PDB file of C-alpha atoms in Angstrom:
ATOM      1  CA  MET C   1     -27.034  44.952 -16.550  1.00 61.00           C
ATOM      2  CA  ASP C   2     -29.207  47.934 -17.311  1.00 86.00           C
ATOM      3  CA  ILE C   3     -31.386  49.661 -14.740  1.00 90.00           C
ATOM      4  CA  MET C   4     -34.669  48.391 -16.208  1.00 87.00           C
ATOM      5  CA  GLY C   5     -33.438  44.800 -16.038  1.00 84.00           C
ATOM      6  CA  LEU C   6     -32.484  45.311 -12.420  1.00 87.00           C
ATOM      7  CA  ILE C   7     -35.895  46.777 -11.623  1.00 87.00           C
ATOM      8  CA  HIS C   8     -37.598  43.903 -13.448  1.00 85.00           C
ATOM      9  CA  ASP C   9     -35.591  41.261 -11.593  1.00 87.00           C
ATOM     10  CA  TRP C  10     -36.250  42.765  -8.174  1.00 90.00           C
ATOM     11  CA  ALA C  11     -39.780  44.151  -8.612  1.00 91.00           C
ATOM     12  CA  ASP C  12     -41.117  41.756  -5.989  1.00 92.00           C
ATOM     13  CA  VAL C  13     -39.116  43.524  -3.255  1.00 95.00           C
ATOM     14  CA  ILE C  14     -41.987  46.026  -3.134  1.00 96.00           C
ATOM     15  CA  TRP C  15     -44.009  43.349  -1.304  1.00 96.00           C
ATOM     16  CA  ILE C  16     -41.770  43.558   1.791  1.00 97.00           C
ATOM     17  CA  PRO C  17     -42.845  47.048   2.947  1.00 97.00           C
ATOM     18  CA  ILE C  18     -46.407  46.364   1.817  1.00 97.00           C
ATOM     19  CA  ALA C  19     -46.434  43.234   3.983  1.00 96.00           C
ATOM     20  CA  ALA C  20     -45.007  45.136   6.941  1.00 96.00           C
ATOM     21  CA  VAL C  21     -47.645  47.865   6.693  1.00 96.00           C
ATOM     22  CA  SER C  22     -50.774  45.968   5.670  1.00 96.00           C
ATOM     23  CA  VAL C  23     -50.974  43.324   8.402  1.00 95.00           C
ATOM     24  CA  HIS C  24     -51.593  43.656  12.127  1.00 92.00           C
ATOM     25  CA  LYS C  25     -48.856  44.231  14.682  1.00 91.00           C
ATOM     26  CA  GLY C  26     -48.415  40.633  15.817  1.00 89.00           C
ATOM     27  CA  GLN C  27     -48.295  39.337  12.255  1.00 93.00           C
ATOM     28  CA  ARG C  28     -45.697  41.681  10.736  1.00 94.00           C
ATOM     29  CA  ILE C  29     -42.602  39.547  11.184  1.00 95.00           C
ATOM     30  CA  LYS C  30     -44.354  36.436   9.910  1.00 95.00           C
ATOM     31  CA  ALA C  31     -45.716  38.280   6.883  1.00 96.00           C
ATOM     32  CA  VAL C  32     -42.312  39.699   5.950  1.00 97.00           C
ATOM     33  CA  VAL C  33     -40.713  36.268   6.392  1.00 97.00           C
ATOM     34  CA  PHE C  34     -43.430  34.777   4.180  1.00 98.00           C
ATOM     35  CA  VAL C  35     -42.638  37.293   1.428  1.00 98.00           C
ATOM     36  CA  LEU C  36     -38.890  36.677   1.767  1.00 98.00           C
ATOM     37  CA  PHE C  37     -39.371  32.910   1.527  1.00 98.00           C
ATOM     38  CA  CYS C  38     -41.557  33.353  -1.549  1.00 97.00           C
ATOM     39  CA  MET C  39     -38.912  35.549  -3.167  1.00 97.00           C
ATOM     40  CA  ALA C  40     -36.137  33.057  -2.436  1.00 97.00           C
ATOM     41  CA  THR C  41     -38.174  30.066  -3.575  1.00 97.00           C
ATOM     42  CA  MET C  42     -39.154  31.790  -6.806  1.00 96.00           C
ATOM     43  CA  ARG C  43     -35.534  32.485  -7.652  1.00 96.00           C
ATOM     44  CA  LEU C  44     -34.494  28.927  -6.787  1.00 96.00           C
ATOM     45  CA  GLN C  45     -37.233  27.497  -9.000  1.00 95.00           C
ATOM     46  CA  ASP C  46     -36.178  29.808 -11.823  1.00 94.00           C
ATOM     47  CA  GLU C  47     -32.532  28.733 -11.517  1.00 94.00           C
ATOM     48  CA  LEU C  48     -33.489  25.063 -11.372  1.00 94.00           C
ATOM     49  CA  ILE C  49     -35.450  25.214 -14.610  1.00 93.00           C
ATOM     50  CA  ARG C  50     -32.938  27.470 -16.404  1.00 92.00           C
ATOM     51  CA  ASP C  51     -29.993  25.249 -15.429  1.00 94.00           C
ATOM     52  CA  THR C  52     -31.629  22.340 -17.213  1.00 92.00           C
ATOM     53  CA  GLY C  53     -31.629  24.388 -20.424  1.00 89.00           C
ATOM     54  CA  TYR C  54     -35.302  25.338 -20.708  1.00 88.00           C
ATOM     55  CA  GLU C  55     -35.798  29.111 -20.799  1.00 86.00           C
ATOM     56  CA  THR C  56     -39.582  28.967 -21.338  1.00 87.00           C
ATOM     57  CA  GLY C  57     -40.444  25.857 -19.326  1.00 87.00           C
ATOM     58  CA  TYR C  58     -40.174  22.153 -20.022  1.00 87.00           C
ATOM     59  CA  LEU C  59     -43.299  21.852 -22.152  1.00 88.00           C
ATOM     60  CA  ASN C  60     -42.901  25.092 -24.164  1.00 84.00           C
ATOM     61  CA  PHE C  61     -46.670  25.506 -23.955  1.00 87.00           C
ATOM     62  CA  MET C  62     -46.340  29.144 -22.949  1.00 86.00           C
ATOM     63  CA  HIS C  63     -43.689  31.194 -24.703  1.00 86.00           C
ATOM     64  CA  SER C  64     -43.206  33.817 -22.006  1.00 88.00           C
ATOM     65  CA  ASP C  65     -40.230  33.903 -19.673  1.00 90.00           C
ATOM     66  CA  ILE C  66     -40.501  31.602 -16.659  1.00 93.00           C
ATOM     67  CA  PHE C  67     -39.390  34.358 -14.280  1.00 93.00           C
ATOM     68  CA  ASN C  68     -42.313  36.559 -15.345  1.00 93.00           C
ATOM     69  CA  ARG C  69     -44.763  33.722 -14.786  1.00 94.00           C
ATOM     70  CA  ALA C  70     -43.239  33.018 -11.383  1.00 95.00           C
ATOM     71  CA  GLN C  71     -43.457  36.670 -10.350  1.00 95.00           C
ATOM     72  CA  ILE C  72     -47.106  36.847 -11.338  1.00 95.00           C
ATOM     73  CA  SER C  73     -48.098  33.608  -9.609  1.00 97.00           C
ATOM     74  CA  TYR C  74     -46.208  34.384  -6.399  1.00 97.00           C
ATOM     75  CA  SER C  75     -47.583  37.940  -6.388  1.00 97.00           C
ATOM     76  CA  VAL C  76     -51.124  36.568  -6.560  1.00 98.00           C
ATOM     77  CA  PHE C  77     -50.471  34.333  -3.563  1.00 98.00           C
ATOM     78  CA  ILE C  78     -48.751  37.120  -1.627  1.00 98.00           C
ATOM     79  CA  VAL C  79     -51.773  39.372  -2.189  1.00 98.00           C
ATOM     80  CA  LEU C  80     -54.079  36.534  -1.091  1.00 98.00           C
ATOM     81  CA  TYR C  81     -51.951  35.988   2.008  1.00 98.00           C
ATOM     82  CA  LEU C  82     -51.921  39.677   2.921  1.00 97.00           C
ATOM     83  CA  ILE C  83     -55.680  39.991   2.458  1.00 97.00           C
ATOM     84  CA  LEU C  84     -56.323  36.934   4.625  1.00 96.00           C
ATOM     85  CA  SER C  85     -53.877  38.233   7.248  1.00 95.00           C
ATOM     86  CA  HIS C  86     -55.504  41.642   7.319  1.00 95.00           C
ATOM     87  CA  TYR C  87     -58.985  40.227   7.847  1.00 95.00           C
ATOM     88  CA  SER C  88     -57.960  37.761  10.568  1.00 92.00           C
ATOM     89  CA  PRO C  89     -56.438  39.925  13.313  1.00 89.00           C
ATOM     90  CA  ASN C  90     -57.176  37.635  16.261  1.00 89.00           C
ATOM     91  CA  THR C  91     -55.741  34.432  14.841  1.00 89.00           C
ATOM     92  CA  LYS C  92     -53.622  32.432  17.274  1.00 89.00           C
ATOM     93  CA  GLY C  93     -49.931  31.961  16.491  1.00 87.00           C
ATOM     94  CA  ALA C  94     -50.048  28.244  15.667  1.00 92.00           C
ATOM     95  CA  VAL C  95     -53.094  28.603  13.438  1.00 94.00           C
ATOM     96  CA  TYR C  96     -51.545  31.591  11.667  1.00 94.00           C
ATOM     97  CA  MET C  97     -48.300  29.686  11.049  1.00 94.00           C
ATOM     98  CA  ALA C  98     -50.221  26.675   9.741  1.00 95.00           C
ATOM     99  CA  ALA C  99     -52.139  28.912   7.357  1.00 95.00           C
ATOM    100  CA  SER C 100     -48.903  30.595   6.275  1.00 96.00           C
ATOM    101  CA  ILE C 101     -47.239  27.277   5.521  1.00 97.00           C
ATOM    102  CA  SER C 102     -50.316  26.055   3.650  1.00 97.00           C
ATOM    103  CA  ILE C 103     -50.443  29.152   1.457  1.00 98.00           C
ATOM    104  CA  TYR C 104     -46.686  28.911   0.888  1.00 98.00           C
ATOM    105  CA  PHE C 105     -46.974  25.351  -0.400  1.00 98.00           C
ATOM    106  CA  MET C 106     -49.960  26.294  -2.560  1.00 98.00           C
ATOM    107  CA  ALA C 107     -47.854  29.074  -4.066  1.00 98.00           C
ATOM    108  CA  PHE C 108     -44.899  26.736  -4.545  1.00 97.00           C
ATOM    109  CA  PHE C 109     -46.789  23.990  -6.356  1.00 97.00           C
ATOM    110  CA  THR C 110     -48.903  26.383  -8.423  1.00 97.00           C
ATOM    111  CA  SER C 111     -45.913  28.406  -9.556  1.00 96.00           C
ATOM    112  CA  MET C 112     -43.924  25.259 -10.351  1.00 94.00           C
ATOM    113  CA  PHE C 113     -46.776  23.990 -12.494  1.00 95.00           C
ATOM    114  CA  ILE C 114     -47.106  27.346 -14.276  1.00 95.00           C
ATOM    115  CA  MET C 115     -43.354  27.575 -14.779  1.00 91.00           C
ATOM    116  CA  LEU C 116     -43.210  24.083 -16.271  1.00 89.00           C
ATOM    117  CA  LEU C 117     -45.820  24.905 -18.929  1.00 88.00           C
TER     118      LEU C 117
END
């Protein structure tokens, strides 16, 4: 594998230090875990669709690579999550976790829909 392919495949790792720096002290671990779960889920979704033999999605509506679409959609939700985390510093732990799980599932279903196109 060439270096540009490696950079392309792991470009979303840049969100880990951004998540650790951009949120408040009590939210750092949760934000980094959120980014790690998004990265893992994106790769699992990509493998699931590729293993069925569809490189550009089941419907072939969009002709771009499904991994690129997944990276873009998850990056949008990670940015949304980090912005919401930054502007809600006094959120209680249970409420913050509920919001994190909600945004995670929104990212999951949205990216799956976009990847299937």
